[in-house]
Amino acid sequence: MTSTDLEMTTTRRENLPAPAVRAVTGFSEKFAAAATHVAFAPGRVNLIGEHTDYNDGFVLPMAIDRWTAIALRLRADEQVVLHSLDVGKRGSFSLLELLPGKVDGWLSYAHGVAGALAETGVTLGGWEGVVASDVPMGAGLSSSAAFELAVARAFSAMGGFTWDGARMARVCQRAENHWAGVNCGIMDQLASACGVAGHALLMDCRSLEIRPAPLDARVKIVVLDTAKKRGLVDSAYNERRSQCAEAAKACGAEFLRDVTAANLEKHRATMDALSYRRAHHVISENARTEEAFAAMSRGDLLALGALMNQSHESLRHDFEVSCNELDVMVECARKERGCLGARMTGAGFGGCAVALVETDAVQTFTANVTRAYQAQTGLVPAAHICRAVAGADVTKLESNC
Ligand code: GLA
């Protein structure tokens, strides 16, 4: 029996995600002591509603059964000390010297969350921890949001402030925007914070209102990783954001959320062709996302699949954020029996596609799609059949209760 077995009851250990168990074991090794808590937060996949969050629009992601976990205990000083088992590095920062840009690399996300939390006026205590994750990095499944939310959960357990998922998502988005320098919208952090087991979440990115839609047992959500690392994503992402803001302005609004399809047509003659296409994607995608939620709610899987297919075409032609690898993956997926719909997911330019696949066809589907994709591109892809899980959480470990 290892020290980890002694620290948790069997039930608790069974209920913990695999990376949480790995982090707890890693903590005993790195610190020669037992962790008191383990915080964990999931990655996400977006079913539909792409490049709509920063336009104040709608998204429909789900938190997935891949997590970043931190096993930790309180320190008596104002230091945060972290070992990352996956990066193979140790780092630390002082809570008395939080400054944007002061810390870089993987630790900058933890430092940013501390900084953004401190800006809200909460008192933070120092802690030490070990991080382990099974969210693939750089694949567009929000490994950074999962890390941020796990850090926020760790601070909430050590500092004793109450947890409010949507508020913490905002804090973590601020950490990413202002502290780590990545200009993302709210979707990733909100999905990781507020996931609901067995459900996708319709999120209104303006009000942060969330409406869960049940995932039908007749289908599985399959994430198809192209193994094409996302290139140029930051600059192209920022460019799309400003193009959307300009297009909204040309239609007399601050956000494309407030522009109707009719309104866009009215302004078409005065807009350049590129602005029109960008706006056309966002406005039609918002409508598709609300329709997809309605389709899920009434169990209309064919309609959901068709909307996912349309979303991909719009992202490919109007918004121009797909790439050859994503198009090949989507094409391979759509050819397979049992595939009701497939599209790129996340920011684009590489990363993952997502497919809606009939449950009884899913094993053959993943085997055939990965084989066909590899034959066409020479890249070795990965397929993850994902479950929808609950959002960020923290558990007190048994021996210290
Ligand atoms: C990235 C960002 C999100 C969102 C998607 C595109 O994942 O982090 O906020 O904008 O791209 O839908």
GROMACS .gro file of C-alpha atoms and ligand atoms in nm:
model
  413
    1MET     CA    1   0.000   0.000   0.000
    2THR     CA    2   0.141   0.341  -0.095
    3SER     CA    3   0.111   0.658   0.110
    4THR     CA    4  -0.156   0.771  -0.138
    5ASP     CA    5  -0.376   0.475  -0.048
    6LEU     CA    6  -0.356   0.569   0.319
    7GLU     CA    7  -0.452   0.929   0.254
    8MET     CA    8  -0.787   0.864   0.086
    9THR     CA    9  -1.073   0.629   0.141
   10THR     CA   10  -1.130   0.382  -0.143
   11THR     CA   11  -1.442   0.570  -0.247
   12ARG     CA   12  -1.263   0.899  -0.268
   13ARG     CA   13  -0.974   0.759  -0.461
   14GLU     CA   14  -1.211   0.599  -0.710
   15ASN     CA   15  -1.391   0.926  -0.755
   16LEU     CA   16  -1.078   1.125  -0.826
   17PRO     CA   17  -0.967   1.176  -1.186
   18ALA     CA   18  -0.644   0.995  -1.282
   19PRO     CA   19  -0.428   1.312  -1.291
   20ALA     CA   20  -0.545   1.397  -0.937
   21VAL     CA   21  -0.421   1.060  -0.812
   22ARG     CA   22  -0.092   1.117  -0.997
   23ALA     CA   23  -0.056   1.466  -0.845
   24VAL     CA   24  -0.119   1.334  -0.491
   25THR     CA   25   0.143   1.061  -0.536
   26GLY     CA   26   0.383   1.314  -0.694
   27PHE     CA   27   0.335   1.547  -0.398
   28SER     CA   28   0.443   1.279  -0.147
   29GLU     CA   29   0.756   1.221  -0.355
   30LYS     CA   30   0.850   1.585  -0.418
   31PHE     CA   31   0.773   1.722  -0.072
   32ALA     CA   32   0.822   1.406   0.138
   33ALA     CA   33   0.490   1.488   0.306
   34ALA     CA   34   0.120   1.443   0.242
   35ALA     CA   35  -0.088   1.691   0.043
   36THR     CA   36  -0.398   1.816   0.227
   37HIS     CA   37  -0.608   1.898  -0.081
   38VAL     CA   38  -0.634   1.821  -0.447
   39ALA     CA   39  -0.786   2.071  -0.691
   40PHE     CA   40  -0.877   1.974  -1.047
   41ALA     CA   41  -1.035   2.136  -1.351
   42PRO     CA   42  -1.133   1.990  -1.689
   43GLY     CA   43  -1.046   2.083  -2.047
   44ARG     CA   44  -1.329   2.148  -2.290
   45VAL     CA   45  -1.446   2.078  -2.641
   46ASN     CA   46  -1.680   2.314  -2.820
   47LEU     CA   47  -1.966   2.146  -3.008
   48ILE     CA   48  -2.066   2.462  -3.194
   49GLY     CA   49  -2.042   2.841  -3.161
   50GLU     CA   50  -1.689   2.918  -3.278
   51HIS     CA   51  -1.533   3.264  -3.270
   52THR     CA   52  -1.856   3.395  -3.125
   53ASP     CA   53  -1.757   3.440  -2.759
   54TYR     CA   54  -1.558   3.762  -2.810
   55ASN     CA   55  -1.851   3.893  -3.015
   56ASP     CA   56  -2.069   3.864  -2.701
   57GLY     CA   57  -2.251   3.572  -2.868
   58PHE     CA   58  -2.339   3.208  -2.797
   59VAL     CA   59  -2.124   2.896  -2.758
   60LEU     CA   60  -2.211   2.532  -2.684
   61PRO     CA   61  -1.910   2.358  -2.525
   62MET     CA   62  -1.884   2.076  -2.275
   63ALA     CA   63  -1.621   2.012  -2.009
   64ILE     CA   64  -1.442   1.684  -2.096
   65ASP     CA   65  -1.298   1.398  -1.893
   66ARG     CA   66  -0.939   1.523  -1.921
   67TRP     CA   67  -0.816   1.724  -1.624
   68THR     CA   68  -0.536   1.933  -1.480
   69ALA     CA   69  -0.493   1.856  -1.109
   70ILE     CA   70  -0.291   2.015  -0.830
   71ALA     CA   71  -0.218   1.832  -0.504
   72LEU     CA   72  -0.126   2.091  -0.242
   73ARG     CA   73  -0.089   2.209   0.115
   74LEU     CA   74  -0.070   2.548   0.284
   75ARG     CA   75   0.262   2.722   0.349
   76ALA     CA   76   0.337   2.951   0.638
   77ASP     CA   77   0.478   3.223   0.408
   78GLU     CA   78   0.361   3.414   0.098
   79GLN     CA   79   0.525   3.186  -0.156
   80VAL     CA   80   0.356   2.969  -0.418
   81VAL     CA   81   0.581   2.675  -0.509
   82LEU     CA   82   0.480   2.443  -0.792
   83HIS     CA   83   0.624   2.130  -0.953
   84SER     CA   84   0.481   2.032  -1.289
   85LEU     CA   85   0.513   1.657  -1.348
   86ASP     CA   86   0.440   1.699  -1.720
   87VAL     CA   87   0.671   1.993  -1.790
   88GLY     CA   88   0.930   1.840  -1.553
   89LYS     CA   89   0.999   2.175  -1.387
   90ARG     CA   90   0.970   2.347  -1.052
   91GLY     CA   91   0.903   2.719  -1.006
   92SER     CA   92   0.789   2.968  -0.745
   93PHE     CA   93   0.669   3.324  -0.702
   94SER     CA   94   0.591   3.554  -0.412
   95LEU     CA   95   0.238   3.678  -0.348
   96LEU     CA   96   0.396   4.002  -0.230
   97GLU     CA   97   0.545   4.075  -0.574
   98LEU     CA   98   0.273   4.008  -0.828
   99LEU     CA   99   0.340   4.203  -1.147
  100PRO     CA  100   0.229   4.130  -1.506
  101GLY     CA  101   0.524   3.998  -1.708
  102LYS     CA  102   0.731   3.910  -1.400
  103VAL     CA  103   0.694   3.534  -1.451
  104ASP     CA  104   0.695   3.354  -1.785
  105GLY     CA  105   0.642   3.005  -1.929
  106TRP     CA  106   0.395   2.757  -1.777
  107LEU     CA  107   0.414   2.926  -1.434
  108SER     CA  108   0.290   3.258  -1.576
  109TYR     CA  109  -0.066   3.117  -1.578
  110ALA     CA  110  -0.056   3.043  -1.204
  111HIS     CA  111   0.109   3.377  -1.133
  112GLY     CA  112  -0.157   3.549  -1.349
  113VAL     CA  113  -0.443   3.384  -1.158
  114ALA     CA  114  -0.287   3.499  -0.829
  115GLY     CA  115  -0.251   3.850  -0.973
  116ALA     CA  116  -0.604   3.864  -1.109
  117LEU     CA  117  -0.745   3.727  -0.780
  118ALA     CA  118  -0.547   3.984  -0.581
  119GLU     CA  119  -0.696   4.257  -0.802
  120THR     CA  120  -1.043   4.153  -0.683
  121GLY     CA  121  -0.936   4.224  -0.324
  122VAL     CA  122  -0.926   3.870  -0.181
  123THR     CA  123  -0.651   3.779   0.064
  124LEU     CA  124  -0.428   3.505  -0.070
  125GLY     CA  125  -0.225   3.254   0.129
  126GLY     CA  126   0.092   3.079   0.008
  127TRP     CA  127   0.087   2.709  -0.080
  128GLU     CA  128   0.296   2.442  -0.246
  129GLY     CA  129   0.173   2.191  -0.497
  130VAL     CA  130   0.235   1.934  -0.766
  131VAL     CA  131   0.059   1.963  -1.103
  132ALA     CA  132  -0.037   1.670  -1.328
  133SER     CA  133  -0.254   1.685  -1.637
  134ASP     CA  134  -0.399   1.465  -1.910
  135VAL     CA  135  -0.539   1.755  -2.114
  136PRO     CA  136  -0.334   1.742  -2.436
  137MET     CA  137  -0.127   2.060  -2.461
  138GLY     CA  138  -0.146   2.284  -2.768
  139ALA     CA  139  -0.433   2.081  -2.918
  140GLY     CA  140  -0.707   2.338  -2.859
  141LEU     CA  141  -0.870   2.154  -2.568
  142SER     CA  142  -0.805   2.439  -2.324
  143SER     CA  143  -0.518   2.302  -2.121
  144SER     CA  144  -0.436   2.656  -2.005
  145ALA     CA  145  -0.793   2.726  -1.886
  146ALA     CA  146  -0.790   2.393  -1.697
  147PHE     CA  147  -0.464   2.491  -1.527
  148GLU     CA  148  -0.596   2.839  -1.441
  149LEU     CA  149  -0.917   2.706  -1.289
  150ALA     CA  150  -0.730   2.442  -1.088
  151VAL     CA  151  -0.505   2.718  -0.952
  152ALA     CA  152  -0.808   2.932  -0.867
  153ARG     CA  153  -0.964   2.634  -0.685
  154ALA     CA  154  -0.638   2.582  -0.498
  155PHE     CA  155  -0.637   2.945  -0.382
  156SER     CA  156  -1.002   2.923  -0.279
  157ALA     CA  157  -0.927   2.619  -0.062
  158MET     CA  158  -0.616   2.779   0.093
  159GLY     CA  159  -0.759   3.129   0.133
  160GLY     CA  160  -1.111   3.025   0.222
  161PHE     CA  161  -1.298   3.254  -0.018
  162THR     CA  162  -1.625   3.122  -0.157
  163TRP     CA  163  -1.637   2.973  -0.503
  164ASP     CA  164  -1.849   3.128  -0.776
  165GLY     CA  165  -1.780   2.951  -1.106
  166ALA     CA  166  -1.877   3.230  -1.344
  167ARG     CA  167  -1.692   3.492  -1.139
  168MET     CA  168  -1.382   3.273  -1.127
  169ALA     CA  169  -1.402   3.219  -1.502
  170ARG     CA  170  -1.388   3.598  -1.546
  171VAL     CA  171  -1.090   3.620  -1.309
  172CYS     CA  172  -0.907   3.345  -1.501
  173GLN     CA  173  -0.987   3.507  -1.836
  174ARG     CA  174  -0.838   3.828  -1.700
  175ALA     CA  175  -0.531   3.632  -1.589
  176GLU     CA  176  -0.490   3.502  -1.942
  177ASN     CA  177  -0.560   3.838  -2.114
  178HIS     CA  178  -0.372   4.079  -1.889
  179TRP     CA  179  -0.119   3.863  -1.711
  180ALA     CA  180  -0.023   3.588  -1.959
  181GLY     CA  181  -0.085   3.815  -2.261
  182VAL     CA  182  -0.321   3.580  -2.450
  183ASN     CA  183  -0.627   3.755  -2.589
  184CYS     CA  184  -0.894   3.481  -2.547
  185GLY     CA  185  -1.271   3.509  -2.496
  186ILE     CA  186  -1.463   3.368  -2.197
  187MET     CA  187  -1.569   3.026  -2.335
  188ASP     CA  188  -1.277   2.808  -2.220
  189GLN     CA  189  -1.265   2.933  -1.862
  190LEU     CA  190  -1.644   2.930  -1.826
  191ALA     CA  191  -1.670   2.570  -1.954
  192SER     CA  192  -1.391   2.452  -1.723
  193ALA     CA  193  -1.544   2.633  -1.424
  194CYS     CA  194  -1.911   2.547  -1.479
  195GLY     CA  195  -1.919   2.208  -1.658
  196VAL     CA  196  -2.222   1.988  -1.589
  197ALA     CA  197  -2.181   1.607  -1.605
  198GLY     CA  198  -2.360   1.453  -1.903
  199HIS     CA  199  -2.444   1.792  -2.055
  200ALA     CA  200  -2.323   2.046  -2.306
  201LEU     CA  201  -2.371   2.407  -2.202
  202LEU     CA  202  -2.535   2.685  -2.399
  203MET     CA  203  -2.350   2.992  -2.280
  204ASP     CA  204  -2.455   3.346  -2.337
  205CYS     CA  205  -2.114   3.513  -2.342
  206ARG     CA  206  -2.269   3.851  -2.259
  207SER     CA  207  -2.472   3.766  -1.948
  208LEU     CA  208  -2.275   3.445  -1.867
  209GLU     CA  209  -2.610   3.270  -1.831
  210ILE     CA  210  -2.567   2.893  -1.881
  211ARG     CA  211  -2.834   2.647  -1.996
  212PRO     CA  212  -2.734   2.277  -1.988
  213ALA     CA  213  -2.846   2.049  -2.273
  214PRO     CA  214  -2.835   1.672  -2.213
  215LEU     CA  215  -2.609   1.455  -2.428
  216ASP     CA  216  -2.809   1.175  -2.583
  217ALA     CA  217  -2.690   0.821  -2.503
  218ARG     CA  218  -2.737   0.726  -2.871
  219VAL     CA  219  -2.429   0.933  -2.964
  220LYS     CA  220  -2.071   0.991  -2.855
  221ILE     CA  221  -1.863   1.306  -2.887
  222VAL     CA  222  -1.533   1.219  -3.052
  223VAL     CA  223  -1.243   1.462  -3.044
  224LEU     CA  224  -1.005   1.408  -3.336
  225ASP     CA  225  -0.661   1.559  -3.281
  226THR     CA  226  -0.498   1.636  -3.618
  227ALA     CA  227  -0.148   1.637  -3.460
  228LYS     CA  228  -0.095   1.962  -3.649
  229LYS     CA  229   0.025   2.206  -3.386
  230ARG     CA  230  -0.166   2.528  -3.406
  231GLY     CA  231   0.053   2.775  -3.591
  232LEU     CA  232   0.011   3.153  -3.619
  233VAL     CA  233  -0.288   3.119  -3.396
  234ASP     CA  234  -0.223   3.423  -3.176
  235SER     CA  235  -0.172   3.674  -3.455
  236ALA     CA  236  -0.454   3.536  -3.673
  237TYR     CA  237  -0.686   3.521  -3.369
  238ASN     CA  238  -0.620   3.886  -3.283
  239GLU     CA  239  -0.668   3.980  -3.647
  240ARG     CA  240  -1.009   3.807  -3.653
  241ARG     CA  241  -1.108   3.985  -3.334
  242SER     CA  242  -1.036   4.327  -3.479
  243GLN     CA  243  -1.202   4.238  -3.810
  244CYS     CA  244  -1.517   4.147  -3.616
  245ALA     CA  245  -1.508   4.471  -3.419
  246GLU     CA  246  -1.472   4.670  -3.743
  247ALA     CA  247  -1.754   4.479  -3.909
  248ALA     CA  248  -1.980   4.546  -3.610
  249LYS     CA  249  -1.894   4.916  -3.630
  250ALA     CA  250  -1.977   4.921  -4.002
  251CYS     CA  251  -2.322   4.789  -3.905
  252GLY     CA  252  -2.366   5.051  -3.634
  253ALA     CA  253  -2.311   4.819  -3.336
  254GLU     CA  254  -2.037   4.756  -3.083
  255PHE     CA  255  -2.069   4.377  -3.102
  256LEU     CA  256  -2.178   4.147  -3.384
  257ARG     CA  257  -2.416   3.987  -3.132
  258ASP     CA  258  -2.638   4.289  -3.182
  259VAL     CA  259  -2.640   4.274  -3.563
  260THR     CA  260  -2.921   4.074  -3.724
  261ALA     CA  261  -2.884   3.894  -4.057
  262ALA     CA  262  -3.121   4.151  -4.213
  263ASN     CA  263  -2.914   4.436  -4.073
  264LEU     CA  264  -2.597   4.288  -4.216
  265GLU     CA  265  -2.755   4.266  -4.563
  266LYS     CA  266  -2.865   4.628  -4.532
  267HIS     CA  267  -2.505   4.736  -4.475
  268ARG     CA  268  -2.348   4.499  -4.727
  269ALA     CA  269  -2.301   4.759  -5.001
  270THR     CA  270  -2.102   4.986  -4.771
  271MET     CA  271  -1.879   4.707  -4.630
  272ASP     CA  272  -1.572   4.550  -4.785
  273ALA     CA  273  -1.614   4.186  -4.889
  274LEU     CA  274  -1.385   4.053  -4.614
  275SER     CA  275  -1.571   4.233  -4.332
  276TYR     CA  276  -1.898   4.103  -4.473
  277ARG     CA  277  -1.777   3.741  -4.470
  278ARG     CA  278  -1.639   3.764  -4.116
  279ALA     CA  279  -1.967   3.911  -3.991
  280HIS     CA  280  -2.168   3.658  -4.190
  281HIS     CA  281  -1.990   3.374  -4.012
  282VAL     CA  282  -2.046   3.516  -3.664
  283ILE     CA  283  -2.411   3.611  -3.716
  284SER     CA  284  -2.501   3.278  -3.878
  285GLU     CA  285  -2.297   3.084  -3.619
  286ASN     CA  286  -2.485   3.249  -3.331
  287ALA     CA  287  -2.812   3.139  -3.491
  288ARG     CA  288  -2.678   2.785  -3.551
  289THR     CA  289  -2.567   2.761  -3.188
  290GLU     CA  290  -2.909   2.848  -3.051
  291GLU     CA  291  -3.065   2.605  -3.300
  292ALA     CA  292  -2.819   2.333  -3.193
  293PHE     CA  293  -2.921   2.381  -2.831
  294ALA     CA  294  -3.287   2.348  -2.929
  295ALA     CA  295  -3.206   2.036  -3.135
  296MET     CA  296  -3.024   1.876  -2.840
  297SER     CA  297  -3.307   1.961  -2.606
  298ARG     CA  298  -3.561   1.783  -2.828
  299GLY     CA  299  -3.324   1.492  -2.907
  300ASP     CA  300  -3.292   1.578  -3.279
  301LEU     CA  301  -2.944   1.440  -3.345
  302LEU     CA  302  -2.964   1.467  -3.724
  303ALA     CA  303  -3.036   1.841  -3.696
  304LEU     CA  304  -2.746   1.883  -3.453
  305GLY     CA  305  -2.507   1.701  -3.688
  306ALA     CA  306  -2.619   1.908  -3.988
  307LEU     CA  307  -2.559   2.231  -3.794
  308MET     CA  308  -2.208   2.114  -3.702
  309ASN     CA  309  -2.135   2.049  -4.070
  310GLN     CA  310  -2.260   2.395  -4.166
  311SER     CA  311  -2.047   2.550  -3.893
  312HIS     CA  312  -1.734   2.396  -4.042
  313GLU     CA  313  -1.809   2.528  -4.390
  314SER     CA  314  -1.869   2.875  -4.250
  315LEU     CA  315  -1.542   2.867  -4.051
  316ARG     CA  316  -1.359   2.741  -4.356
  317HIS     CA  317  -1.491   2.981  -4.619
  318ASP     CA  318  -1.628   3.290  -4.440
  319PHE     CA  319  -1.404   3.305  -4.136
  320GLU     CA  320  -1.097   3.131  -4.288
  321VAL     CA  321  -0.961   2.969  -3.972
  322SER     CA  322  -0.951   2.608  -4.089
  323CYS     CA  323  -0.647   2.446  -4.253
  324ASN     CA  324  -0.581   2.150  -4.481
  325GLU     CA  325  -0.536   1.902  -4.193
  326LEU     CA  326  -0.865   2.002  -4.029
  327ASP     CA  327  -1.048   1.983  -4.362
  328VAL     CA  328  -0.904   1.636  -4.432
  329MET     CA  329  -0.999   1.514  -4.083
  330VAL     CA  330  -1.353   1.647  -4.117
  331GLU     CA  331  -1.387   1.489  -4.461
  332CYS     CA  332  -1.257   1.150  -4.336
  333ALA     CA  333  -1.501   1.166  -4.042
  334ARG     CA  334  -1.804   1.253  -4.253
  335LYS     CA  335  -1.741   0.954  -4.485
  336GLU     CA  336  -1.774   0.706  -4.200
  337ARG     CA  337  -2.089   0.517  -4.108
  338GLY     CA  338  -2.255   0.657  -3.797
  339CYS     CA  339  -2.106   1.006  -3.826
  340LEU     CA  340  -2.389   1.259  -3.796
  341GLY     CA  341  -2.170   1.569  -3.824
  342ALA     CA  342  -1.809   1.690  -3.794
  343ARG     CA  343  -1.633   2.022  -3.772
  344MET     CA  344  -1.314   2.191  -3.659
  345THR     CA  345  -1.329   2.304  -3.297
  346GLY     CA  346  -1.150   2.577  -3.102
  347ALA     CA  347  -0.953   2.864  -3.250
  348GLY     CA  348  -0.850   2.672  -3.567
  349PHE     CA  349  -0.528   2.661  -3.775
  350GLY     CA  350  -0.461   2.306  -3.650
  351GLY     CA  351  -0.561   2.136  -3.327
  352CYS     CA  352  -0.878   1.929  -3.312
  353ALA     CA  353  -1.199   1.845  -3.494
  354VAL     CA  354  -1.510   1.721  -3.316
  355ALA     CA  355  -1.753   1.460  -3.449
  356LEU     CA  356  -2.098   1.346  -3.343
  357VAL     CA  357  -2.101   0.968  -3.383
  358GLU     CA  358  -2.362   0.699  -3.320
  359THR     CA  359  -2.264   0.503  -3.011
  360ASP     CA  360  -2.273   0.160  -3.178
  361ALA     CA  361  -2.044   0.278  -3.460
  362VAL     CA  362  -1.789   0.466  -3.252
  363GLN     CA  363  -1.512   0.206  -3.226
  364THR     CA  364  -1.503   0.135  -3.600
  365PHE     CA  365  -1.534   0.509  -3.663
  366THR     CA  366  -1.222   0.604  -3.465
  367ALA     CA  367  -1.017   0.319  -3.615
  368ASN     CA  368  -1.115   0.403  -3.974
  369VAL     CA  369  -1.088   0.782  -3.946
  370THR     CA  370  -0.744   0.778  -3.784
  371ARG     CA  371  -0.618   0.528  -4.045
  372ALA     CA  372  -0.756   0.729  -4.340
  373TYR     CA  373  -0.626   1.060  -4.202
  374GLN     CA  374  -0.278   0.922  -4.147
  375ALA     CA  375  -0.270   0.779  -4.499
  376GLN     CA  376  -0.359   1.118  -4.647
  377THR     CA  377  -0.144   1.348  -4.435
  378GLY     CA  378   0.139   1.134  -4.296
  379LEU     CA  379   0.054   1.270  -3.949
  380VAL     CA  380  -0.034   1.038  -3.659
  381PRO     CA  381  -0.365   1.162  -3.515
  382ALA     CA  382  -0.532   1.080  -3.184
  383ALA     CA  383  -0.900   1.015  -3.116
  384HIS     CA  384  -1.061   1.077  -2.777
  385ILE     CA  385  -1.414   0.957  -2.705
  386CYS     CA  386  -1.517   1.216  -2.449
  387ARG     CA  387  -1.763   1.225  -2.162
  388ALA     CA  388  -1.910   1.553  -2.037
  389VAL     CA  389  -1.802   1.617  -1.677
  390ALA     CA  390  -1.856   1.863  -1.394
  391GLY     CA  391  -1.648   2.180  -1.366
  392ALA     CA  392  -1.350   2.266  -1.143
  393ASP     CA  393  -1.352   2.116  -0.795
  394VAL     CA  394  -1.133   2.072  -0.489
  395THR     CA  395  -1.127   1.786  -0.239
  396LYS     CA  396  -0.986   1.771   0.108
  397LEU     CA  397  -0.783   1.454   0.142
  398GLU     CA  398  -0.900   1.202   0.397
  399SER     CA  399  -0.614   1.182   0.647
  400ASN     CA  400  -0.637   1.555   0.714
  401CYS     CA  401  -1.011   1.584   0.756
  402GLA     C1  402  -1.001   2.994  -2.841
  402GLA     C2  403  -1.034   3.102  -2.737
  402GLA     C3  404  -1.184   3.105  -2.708
  402GLA     C4  405  -1.266   3.113  -2.837
  402GLA     C5  406  -1.219   3.008  -2.937
  402GLA     C6  407  -1.285   3.023  -3.072
  402GLA     O1  408  -1.025   2.868  -2.787
  402GLA     O2  409  -0.962   3.077  -2.619
  402GLA     O3  410  -1.214   3.212  -2.621
  402GLA     O4  411  -1.262   3.242  -2.889
  402GLA     O5  412  -1.079   3.015  -2.958
  402GLA     O6  413  -1.421   2.995  -3.063
   0.00000   0.00000   0.00000
